mmCIF file of C-alpha atoms in Angstrom:
data_model
loop_
_atom_site.group_PDB
_atom_site.id
_atom_site.type_symbol
_atom_site.label_atom_id
_atom_site.label_comp_id
_atom_site.label_asym_id
_atom_site.label_seq_id
_atom_site.Cartn_x
_atom_site.Cartn_y
_atom_site.Cartn_z
ATOM 1 C CA MET A 4 0.171 0.034 -0.171
ATOM 2 C CA ASP A 5 1.314 3.490 -0.828
ATOM 3 C CA THR A 6 2.005 5.663 2.282
ATOM 4 C CA SER A 7 1.577 8.583 0.617
ATOM 5 C CA LEU A 8 -2.449 7.722 -0.511
ATOM 6 C CA MET A 9 -4.701 10.760 0.700
ATOM 7 C CA LEU A 10 -1.953 12.942 1.631
ATOM 8 C CA SER A 11 -1.621 16.574 0.779
ATOM 9 C CA PRO A 12 1.123 17.311 -1.706
ATOM 10 C CA SER A 13 3.051 19.577 0.550
ATOM 11 C CA SER A 14 3.292 16.357 3.079
ATOM 12 C CA VAL A 15 4.026 14.174 0.504
ATOM 13 C CA ASN A 16 7.988 14.612 1.088
ATOM 14 C CA ALA A 17 7.663 14.792 4.665
ATOM 15 C CA ASN A 18 6.212 11.007 4.788
ATOM 16 C CA LYS A 19 8.760 9.927 2.163
ATOM 17 C CA THR A 20 11.300 11.024 4.673
ATOM 18 C CA ILE A 21 9.570 9.296 7.793
ATOM 19 C CA GLU A 22 9.195 6.233 5.667
ATOM 20 C CA SER A 23 13.022 6.105 4.703
ATOM 21 C CA SER A 24 14.055 6.498 8.200
ATOM 22 C CA TYR A 25 11.603 3.840 9.072
ATOM 23 C CA LYS A 26 12.819 1.423 6.382
ATOM 24 C CA LEU A 27 16.330 2.130 7.695
ATOM 25 C CA ALA A 28 15.502 1.082 11.272
ATOM 26 C CA LEU A 29 13.580 -1.965 9.753
ATOM 27 C CA LYS A 30 16.794 -2.719 7.864
ATOM 28 C CA GLN A 31 18.985 -2.706 10.987
ATOM 29 C CA PHE A 32 16.760 -4.558 13.321
ATOM 30 C CA MET A 33 16.718 -7.368 10.540
ATOM 31 C CA ASN A 34 20.335 -7.154 10.745
ATOM 32 C CA LYS A 35 20.534 -7.874 14.206
ATOM 33 C CA ASN A 36 21.438 -3.953 15.212
ATOM 34 C CA LEU A 37 19.135 -3.656 17.643
ATOM 35 C CA ALA A 38 21.188 -0.749 19.497
ATOM 36 C CA LYS A 39 20.888 1.390 16.426
ATOM 37 C CA SER A 40 17.465 0.625 14.811
ATOM 38 C CA PHE A 41 15.814 0.886 18.457
ATOM 39 C CA THR A 42 17.403 4.683 18.646
ATOM 40 C CA LEU A 43 15.747 5.420 15.165
ATOM 41 C CA ILE A 44 12.447 3.717 15.756
ATOM 42 C CA HIS A 45 12.359 5.510 19.586
ATOM 43 C CA GLN A 46 12.480 9.052 17.808
ATOM 44 C CA LEU A 47 9.783 8.100 15.160
ATOM 45 C CA TYR A 48 7.691 6.888 17.798
ATOM 46 C CA GLN A 49 7.841 9.956 19.536
ATOM 47 C CA SER A 50 6.978 12.108 16.458
ATOM 48 C CA CYS A 51 4.923 9.799 14.413
ATOM 49 C CA PHE A 52 1.605 10.679 16.236
ATOM 50 C CA ALA A 53 2.165 14.341 16.082
ATOM 51 C CA GLU A 54 3.180 13.769 12.124
ATOM 52 C CA TYR A 55 -0.009 12.174 11.904
ATOM 53 C CA ALA A 56 -2.067 14.879 13.350
ATOM 54 C CA LYS A 57 -0.824 17.069 10.853
ATOM 55 C CA SER A 58 -1.449 14.283 8.227
ATOM 56 C CA SER A 59 2.219 14.576 7.328
ATOM 57 C CA ILE A 60 2.471 10.703 7.287
ATOM 58 C CA SER A 61 -0.360 8.249 6.211
ATOM 59 C CA GLU A 62 -1.976 6.239 8.952
ATOM 60 C CA ASN A 63 -0.165 2.767 7.163
ATOM 61 C CA LEU A 64 3.028 4.183 8.016
ATOM 62 C CA LEU A 65 1.722 5.252 11.510
ATOM 63 C CA ILE A 66 0.922 1.798 11.993
ATOM 64 C CA LYS A 67 4.052 0.373 10.410
ATOM 65 C CA ILE A 68 6.036 2.720 13.217
ATOM 66 C CA ILE A 69 4.207 1.441 16.049
ATOM 67 C CA ASN A 70 4.420 -2.335 15.441
ATOM 68 C CA LEU A 71 8.019 -2.179 14.826
ATOM 69 C CA TYR A 72 8.481 -0.042 17.994
ATOM 70 C CA LEU A 73 6.511 -2.701 19.929
ATOM 71 C CA ILE A 74 8.369 -5.498 18.414
ATOM 72 C CA GLU A 75 11.626 -3.864 18.976
ATOM 73 C CA VAL A 76 10.535 -3.284 22.707
ATOM 74 C CA GLY A 77 9.161 -6.770 23.280
ATOM 75 C CA VAL A 78 12.276 -8.631 21.992
ATOM 76 C CA GLY A 79 14.944 -5.970 23.767
ATOM 77 C CA ILE A 80 13.317 -6.784 27.473
ATOM 78 C CA LYS A 81 12.942 -10.665 26.867
ATOM 79 C CA GLU A 82 16.393 -11.211 25.240
ATOM 80 C CA GLY A 83 17.914 -8.635 27.446
ATOM 81 C CA LYS A 84 19.429 -6.936 24.360
ATOM 82 C CA PHE A 85 18.759 -3.393 25.793
ATOM 83 C CA ASP A 86 21.476 -1.086 27.613
ATOM 84 C CA LYS A 87 20.364 0.483 30.629
ATOM 85 C CA ALA A 88 19.057 3.730 29.208
ATOM 86 C CA ASN A 89 17.422 1.817 26.274
ATOM 87 C CA ARG A 90 15.473 -0.539 28.935
ATOM 88 C CA THR A 91 14.169 2.095 30.599
ATOM 89 C CA LEU A 92 12.919 4.239 27.752
ATOM 90 C CA ALA A 93 10.979 0.742 26.659
ATOM 91 C CA LEU A 94 9.497 -0.049 30.070
ATOM 92 C CA ASN A 95 8.360 3.407 30.663
ATOM 93 C CA SER A 96 6.442 3.196 27.412
ATOM 94 C CA ILE A 97 4.524 0.493 28.183
ATOM 95 C CA THR A 98 4.278 0.331 31.891
ATOM 96 C CA SER A 99 3.230 4.243 32.367
ATOM 97 C CA ASN A 100 0.339 3.738 29.696
ATOM 98 C CA GLU A 101 2.157 6.006 27.320
ATOM 99 C CA LEU A 102 1.648 4.193 24.171
ATOM 100 C CA ILE A 103 -1.706 2.666 24.628
ATOM 101 C CA ASN A 104 -2.810 6.096 25.266
ATOM 102 C CA GLN A 105 -1.420 7.965 22.319
ATOM 103 C CA VAL A 106 -2.613 4.788 20.397
ATOM 104 C CA LYS A 107 -6.299 5.625 21.730
ATOM 105 C CA SER A 108 -5.544 9.507 21.017
ATOM 106 C CA VAL A 109 -6.069 8.012 17.584
ATOM 107 C CA TYR A 110 -8.276 5.030 17.867
ATOM 108 C CA GLU A 111 -10.767 6.348 20.479
ATOM 109 C CA THR A 112 -12.972 3.289 19.327
ATOM 110 C CA VAL A 113 -11.704 0.087 17.985
ATOM 111 C CA ILE A 114 -7.922 -0.355 17.737
ATOM 112 C CA PRO A 115 -6.095 -1.836 14.732
ATOM 113 C CA SER A 116 -5.756 -5.600 15.395
ATOM 114 C CA GLU A 117 -2.052 -5.825 14.218
ATOM 115 C CA ILE A 118 -1.302 -3.290 17.163
ATOM 116 C CA LEU A 119 -3.581 -4.876 19.488
ATOM 117 C CA TYR A 120 -1.616 -8.304 18.458
ATOM 118 C CA ASN A 121 1.990 -6.833 19.285
ATOM 119 C CA TYR A 122 0.703 -4.537 22.021
ATOM 120 C CA HIS A 123 -0.626 -7.854 23.897
ATOM 121 C CA LEU A 124 2.477 -10.128 22.523
ATOM 122 C CA VAL A 125 4.667 -7.884 24.430
ATOM 123 C CA HIS A 126 2.807 -7.875 27.553
ATOM 124 C CA ILE A 127 2.266 -11.978 27.523
ATOM 125 C CA SER A 128 6.106 -12.330 26.677
ATOM 126 C CA ASN A 129 7.387 -10.138 29.340
ATOM 127 C CA GLN A 130 4.543 -10.847 31.668
ATOM 128 C CA GLU A 131 6.521 -10.520 34.909
ATOM 129 C CA LEU A 132 7.509 -7.157 34.401
ATOM 130 C CA LEU A 133 4.750 -5.609 32.572
ATOM 131 C CA ILE A 134 1.530 -7.248 34.233
ATOM 132 C CA THR A 135 1.493 -6.273 37.932
ATOM 133 C CA ASP A 136 -2.360 -6.657 37.849
ATOM 134 C CA LYS A 137 -3.784 -9.958 36.382
ATOM 135 C CA HIS A 138 -7.208 -8.935 36.835
ATOM 136 C CA SER A 139 -6.793 -5.075 35.380
ATOM 137 C CA TYR A 140 -4.994 -6.537 32.218
ATOM 138 C CA LEU A 141 -7.581 -9.058 31.312
ATOM 139 C CA SER A 142 -10.078 -6.544 31.720
ATOM 140 C CA GLU A 143 -8.274 -4.426 29.133
ATOM 141 C CA LEU A 144 -7.722 -7.704 27.058
ATOM 142 C CA LYS A 145 -11.493 -8.378 26.768
ATOM 143 C CA SER A 146 -12.426 -4.630 26.077
ATOM 144 C CA ASN A 147 -9.833 -4.930 23.001
ATOM 145 C CA TYR A 148 -11.331 -8.578 21.996
ATOM 146 C CA MET A 149 -14.826 -8.008 22.116
ATOM 147 C CA LYS A 150 -14.555 -4.984 19.485
ATOM 148 C CA VAL A 151 -12.827 -7.590 17.052
ATOM 149 C CA THR A 152 -15.293 -7.683 14.008
ATOM 150 C CA GLY A 153 -13.283 -10.713 12.084
ATOM 151 C CA GLU A 154 -13.363 -8.474 9.077
ATOM 152 C CA GLY A 155 -10.000 -7.235 9.401
ATOM 153 C CA LYS A 156 -6.987 -8.483 8.254
ATOM 154 C CA TYR A 157 -5.302 -9.266 11.259
ATOM 155 C CA ASP A 158 -8.156 -10.087 13.437
ATOM 156 C CA ARG A 159 -8.142 -13.628 13.318
ATOM 157 C CA LYS A 160 -4.031 -13.710 13.981
ATOM 158 C CA PHE A 161 -4.893 -11.581 17.311
ATOM 159 C CA MET A 162 -7.927 -13.443 18.440
ATOM 160 C CA GLN A 163 -5.670 -16.740 18.202
ATOM 161 C CA LEU A 164 -3.432 -15.121 20.159
ATOM 162 C CA VAL A 165 -6.079 -14.269 22.604
ATOM 163 C CA VAL A 166 -7.761 -17.730 22.871
ATOM 164 C CA PHE A 167 -4.593 -20.163 22.475
ATOM 165 C CA GLU A 168 -1.885 -17.923 24.337
ATOM 166 C CA ILE A 169 -3.079 -15.392 26.861
ATOM 167 C CA LEU A 170 -6.104 -16.519 28.315
ATOM 168 C CA PRO A 171 -4.711 -20.199 28.585
ATOM 169 C CA THR A 172 -1.747 -18.665 30.409
ATOM 170 C CA PHE A 173 -4.014 -17.129 33.268
ATOM 171 C CA ASP A 174 -6.063 -20.560 33.528
ATOM 172 C CA GLU A 175 -9.017 -18.702 31.531
ATOM 173 C CA PHE A 176 -10.028 -21.768 29.785
ATOM 174 C CA THR A 177 -13.615 -21.021 30.131
ATOM 175 C CA ALA A 178 -13.308 -17.591 29.024
ATOM 176 C CA ALA A 179 -11.527 -18.966 25.599
ATOM 177 C CA GLN A 180 -14.258 -21.713 25.108
ATOM 178 C CA ASN A 181 -16.861 -18.952 24.990
ATOM 179 C CA ILE A 182 -15.041 -16.885 22.570
ATOM 180 C CA LEU A 183 -14.522 -19.976 20.542
ATOM 181 C CA SER A 184 -18.323 -21.177 20.784
ATOM 182 C CA ILE A 185 -19.900 -17.737 19.931
ATOM 183 C CA ASN A 186 -17.269 -16.382 17.491
ATOM 184 C CA PRO A 187 -17.279 -17.464 13.860
ATOM 185 C CA MET A 188 -13.645 -16.885 13.266
ATOM 186 C CA PHE A 189 -13.699 -20.550 14.915
ATOM 187 C CA ASP A 190 -14.346 -24.418 14.296
ATOM 188 C CA ALA A 191 -14.206 -27.694 15.743
ATOM 189 C CA GLN A 192 -10.545 -28.017 14.845
ATOM 190 C CA ASP A 193 -9.754 -24.852 16.911
ATOM 191 C CA TYR A 194 -11.819 -26.079 20.093
ATOM 192 C CA ALA A 195 -9.986 -29.215 20.045
ATOM 193 C CA LYS A 196 -6.858 -27.442 19.511
ATOM 194 C CA LEU A 197 -7.661 -25.789 22.810
ATOM 195 C CA MET A 198 -8.699 -28.626 24.594
ATOM 196 C CA ASP A 199 -5.029 -30.121 23.718
ATOM 197 C CA ILE A 200 -3.708 -27.362 25.266
ATOM 198 C CA GLN A 201 -5.780 -27.614 28.552
ATOM 199 C CA SER A 202 -5.013 -31.050 28.750
ATOM 200 C CA ASN A 203 -1.431 -30.642 28.152
ATOM 201 C CA LYS A 204 -1.000 -27.627 30.448
ATOM 202 C CA ALA A 205 -2.963 -29.882 33.268
ATOM 203 C CA GLU A 206 -0.122 -32.215 32.744
ATOM 204 C CA ILE A 207 2.741 -29.980 33.126
ATOM 205 C CA VAL A 208 1.189 -28.864 36.124
ATOM 206 C CA GLN A 209 0.493 -31.943 37.730
ATOM 207 C CA GLN A 210 4.343 -32.626 36.711
ATOM 208 C CA GLU A 211 5.470 -29.727 38.222
ATOM 209 C CA LYS A 212 3.299 -30.524 41.482
ATOM 210 C CA LEU A 213 4.917 -34.056 41.616
ATOM 211 C CA LYS A 214 8.155 -32.318 41.318
ATOM 212 C CA GLN A 215 7.877 -29.842 44.148
ATOM 213 C CA GLN A 216 6.800 -32.640 45.880
ATOM 214 C CA GLU A 217 9.834 -34.813 45.528
ATOM 215 C CA LEU A 218 12.045 -31.619 46.123
ATOM 216 C CA LYS A 219 10.219 -31.167 49.194
ATOM 217 C CA ARG A 220 10.648 -35.006 50.110
ATOM 218 C CA LEU A 221 14.228 -34.654 49.401
ATOM 219 C CA GLU A 222 14.582 -31.560 51.586
ATOM 220 C CA GLN A 223 12.671 -33.334 54.381
ATOM 221 C CA GLU A 224 14.686 -36.309 53.670
ATOM 222 C CA GLU A 225 18.175 -34.091 54.018
ATOM 223 C CA LYS A 226 17.031 -32.213 57.094
ATOM 224 C CA GLU A 227 16.202 -35.474 58.695
ATOM 225 C CA LYS A 228 19.745 -37.053 58.277
ATOM 226 C CA GLU A 229 21.201 -33.656 59.184
ATOM 227 C CA LEU A 230 19.160 -33.845 62.294
ATOM 228 C CA GLU A 231 20.344 -37.360 62.910
ATOM 229 C CA LYS A 232 23.663 -36.216 62.493
ATOM 230 C CA GLN A 233 23.662 -33.511 65.055
ATOM 231 C CA ARG A 234 21.864 -36.079 67.689
ATOM 232 C CA GLN A 235 24.758 -38.303 66.953
ATOM 233 C CA LEU A 236 27.358 -36.106 67.382
ATOM 234 C CA GLN A 237 25.940 -34.844 70.600
ATOM 235 C CA LYS A 238 25.598 -38.748 71.280
ATOM 236 C CA ASP A 239 29.252 -39.011 70.839
ATOM 237 C CA SER A 240 29.999 -35.957 72.804
ATOM 238 C CA ASN A 241 27.848 -36.770 75.791
ATOM 239 C CA ILE A 242 29.637 -40.467 75.984
ATOM 240 C CA LYS A 243 32.906 -38.630 75.686
ATOM 241 C CA TYR A 244 31.841 -36.294 78.549
ATOM 242 C CA LYS A 245 30.690 -38.970 80.886
ATOM 243 C CA SER A 246 33.896 -40.941 80.511
ATOM 244 C CA ILE A 247 35.974 -38.074 81.108
ATOM 245 C CA LYS A 248 34.115 -37.345 84.086
ATOM 246 C CA GLU A 249 34.232 -41.197 85.170
ATOM 247 C CA ILE A 250 37.542 -41.575 84.784
ATOM 248 C CA GLN A 251 38.112 -38.189 87.005
ATOM 249 C CA LYS A 252 35.903 -39.593 89.505
ATOM 250 C CA GLN A 253 37.684 -43.019 89.845
ATOM 251 C CA TYR A 254 40.856 -41.182 89.810
ATOM 252 C CA ALA A 255 39.581 -39.111 92.671
ATOM 253 C CA SER A 256 38.625 -42.073 94.730
ATOM 254 C CA GLU A 257 41.526 -44.113 94.279
ATOM 255 C CA SER A 258 43.729 -41.007 95.277
ATOM 256 C CA ALA A 259 41.726 -40.723 98.347
ATOM 257 C CA LYS A 260 41.782 -44.424 99.517
ATOM 258 C CA PRO A 261 45.012 -45.229 101.027
ATOM 259 C CA ASN A 262 47.604 -47.595 98.758
ATOM 260 C CA VAL A 263 47.281 -51.250 100.035
ATOM 261 C CA GLY A 264 50.480 -51.906 98.427
ATOM 262 C CA THR A 265 52.244 -48.875 99.979
ATOM 263 C CA VAL A 266 50.773 -50.086 103.526
ATOM 264 C CA ALA A 267 51.496 -53.462 102.883
ATOM 265 C CA SER A 268 55.117 -52.350 102.188
ATOM 266 C CA GLY A 269 55.474 -49.861 105.150
ATOM 267 C CA ASN A 270 54.339 -52.898 107.533
ATOM 268 C CA LYS A 271 56.722 -54.959 106.225
ATOM 269 C CA LEU A 272 59.714 -52.538 106.573
ATOM 270 C CA THR A 273 58.709 -51.526 109.878
ATOM 271 C CA GLU A 274 58.819 -55.374 111.253
ATOM 272 C CA LEU A 275 62.107 -55.754 109.604
ATOM 273 C CA ARG A 276 63.367 -52.925 111.427
ATOM 274 C CA ASP A 277 61.695 -54.038 114.727
ATOM 275 C CA LYS A 278 64.060 -57.284 113.683
ATOM 276 C CA LEU A 279 67.190 -55.965 113.171
ATOM 277 C CA TRP A 280 66.759 -53.728 116.342
ATOM 278 C CA TYR A 281 66.237 -56.984 118.224
ATOM 279 C CA LEU A 282 69.363 -58.807 116.470
ATOM 280 C CA THR A 283 71.480 -55.602 117.106
ATOM 281 C CA ASN A 284 70.259 -55.319 121.029
ATOM 282 C CA LEU A 285 71.001 -59.330 121.512
ATOM 283 C CA LEU A 286 74.258 -58.787 119.301
ATOM 284 C CA LYS A 287 75.264 -56.000 121.690
ATOM 285 C CA ILE A 288 74.528 -58.184 124.562
ATOM 286 C CA TYR A 289 76.083 -61.245 123.491
ATOM 287 C CA VAL A 290 79.196 -59.391 122.497
ATOM 288 C CA LYS A 291 79.439 -57.743 126.029
ATOM 289 C CA ASP A 292 78.982 -60.966 127.722
ATOM 290 C CA ASN A 293 81.655 -62.959 125.532
ATOM 291 C CA SER A 294 83.989 -60.603 124.604
ATOM 292 C CA LEU A 295 86.820 -63.199 125.999
ATOM 293 C CA ILE A 296 85.878 -65.973 124.160
ATOM 294 C CA ILE A 297 85.141 -63.833 120.631
ATOM 295 C CA ILE A 298 88.973 -62.907 121.387
ATOM 296 C CA VAL A 299 90.250 -66.433 121.629
ATOM 297 C CA VAL A 300 88.339 -67.409 118.603
ATOM 298 C CA LEU A 301 89.853 -64.708 116.467
ATOM 299 C CA ILE A 302 93.275 -65.934 117.753
ATOM 300 C CA LEU A 303 92.475 -69.259 117.030
ATOM 301 C CA LEU A 304 91.391 -68.819 113.541
ATOM 302 C CA PHE A 305 94.749 -66.254 112.910
ATOM 303 C CA VAL A 306 97.131 -69.259 114.091
ATOM 304 C CA SER A 307 95.071 -72.048 112.515
ATOM 305 C CA LYS A 308 95.630 -70.223 109.004
ATOM 306 C CA ARG A 309 99.203 -71.308 108.869
ATOM 307 C CA PHE A 310 98.202 -74.939 109.109
ATOM 308 C CA ILE A 311 94.871 -75.056 106.669
ATOM 309 C CA ASN A 312 97.434 -74.917 103.554
ATOM 310 C CA THR A 313 99.588 -77.017 104.453
ATOM 311 C CA LYS A 314 97.289 -80.070 105.764
ATOM 312 C CA LYS A 315 94.489 -79.042 103.889
ATOM 313 C CA ILE A 316 92.102 -79.203 107.093
ATOM 314 C CA ASN A 317 88.487 -78.576 106.281
ATOM 315 C CA LEU A 318 88.099 -75.274 107.443
ATOM 316 C CA LYS A 319 84.320 -75.037 108.070
ATOM 317 C CA ASP A 320 84.488 -78.170 110.234
ATOM 318 C CA LYS A 321 87.601 -76.715 112.461
ATOM 319 C CA ILE A 322 85.791 -73.237 112.900
ATOM 320 C CA VAL A 323 82.305 -75.390 113.701
ATOM 321 C CA ASP A 324 84.274 -77.217 116.145
ATOM 322 C CA THR A 325 85.928 -74.136 117.723
ATOM 323 C CA VAL A 326 82.619 -72.039 118.008
ATOM 324 C CA LYS A 327 80.940 -75.143 119.834
ATOM 325 C CA MET A 328 83.649 -75.404 121.914
ATOM 326 C CA ALA A 329 83.585 -71.724 122.727
ATOM 327 C CA PHE A 330 79.751 -72.171 123.487
ATOM 328 C CA LYS A 331 80.405 -74.715 125.825
ATOM 329 C CA PHE A 332 83.209 -72.867 127.706
ATOM 330 C CA SER A 333 80.954 -69.708 127.843
ATOM 331 C CA TYR A 334 77.885 -71.588 129.026
ATOM 332 C CA VAL A 335 80.045 -73.580 131.719
#
């Protein structure tokens, strides 16, 4: 479609200039140069509504600029390809309702389905960031799709996004079934497709539930193992402490008792000492009473030594006999 259609002659040049910039942004985007493409398309997005209001650009070019901007916003946010500045610009244009309000200023009643498609695709692709209130978003979505007549080129594409993607994401299968039942754009095959989506999602939810249960079981099992380990460590610690205390107690008890071996040894020493004392006293008395006899015996031993070597006299017998004689003499 010629974008200069229905423009005044004075606006044709402006339209061509802006369209050339749009094509350059599109080319850069297709070449995966998102940074340069977004810088250019963001400038076009900011000026396109005012240019359209002045009839400087056609509606067709306006829609193209809006759609390319929405596509780049969605891709840049989802894939993390924006730098901090461009990410902030992109997010603010959606979350502040800046873009949709400007679109509504142009289309007061029915927004073109191609714009609705890309606008809601951005939201559902980045729902964690862009959909903060589920009910508010679904209410806005409903107000959009209820006005779709099915006559537009992109009507079915937008409604397929609603029925097979957005509503199932929020488990709104009843609302999706109601659309299928009253909208002539859909048939029995579409209904069967929705049932498959619902069944598959239920299976995924069940698998996720089982997965979470298994994770919870493993966590509980690990927790119990850790508790058992702590209990065993405490038990071992108590046993060691008890053993040490018992050893200390036993040692203290044994230290307090007299040593039987020491006492017995002491008793023996005392007894031996007493015997030695007795023998010493007895010997003193004997020596005192028999000093003369002892001297005689010693003299005899000295004299007899000379005869022992020559005559080989039995010294032992001789001494014994001599001592006997001495005792006999003492006794007499």
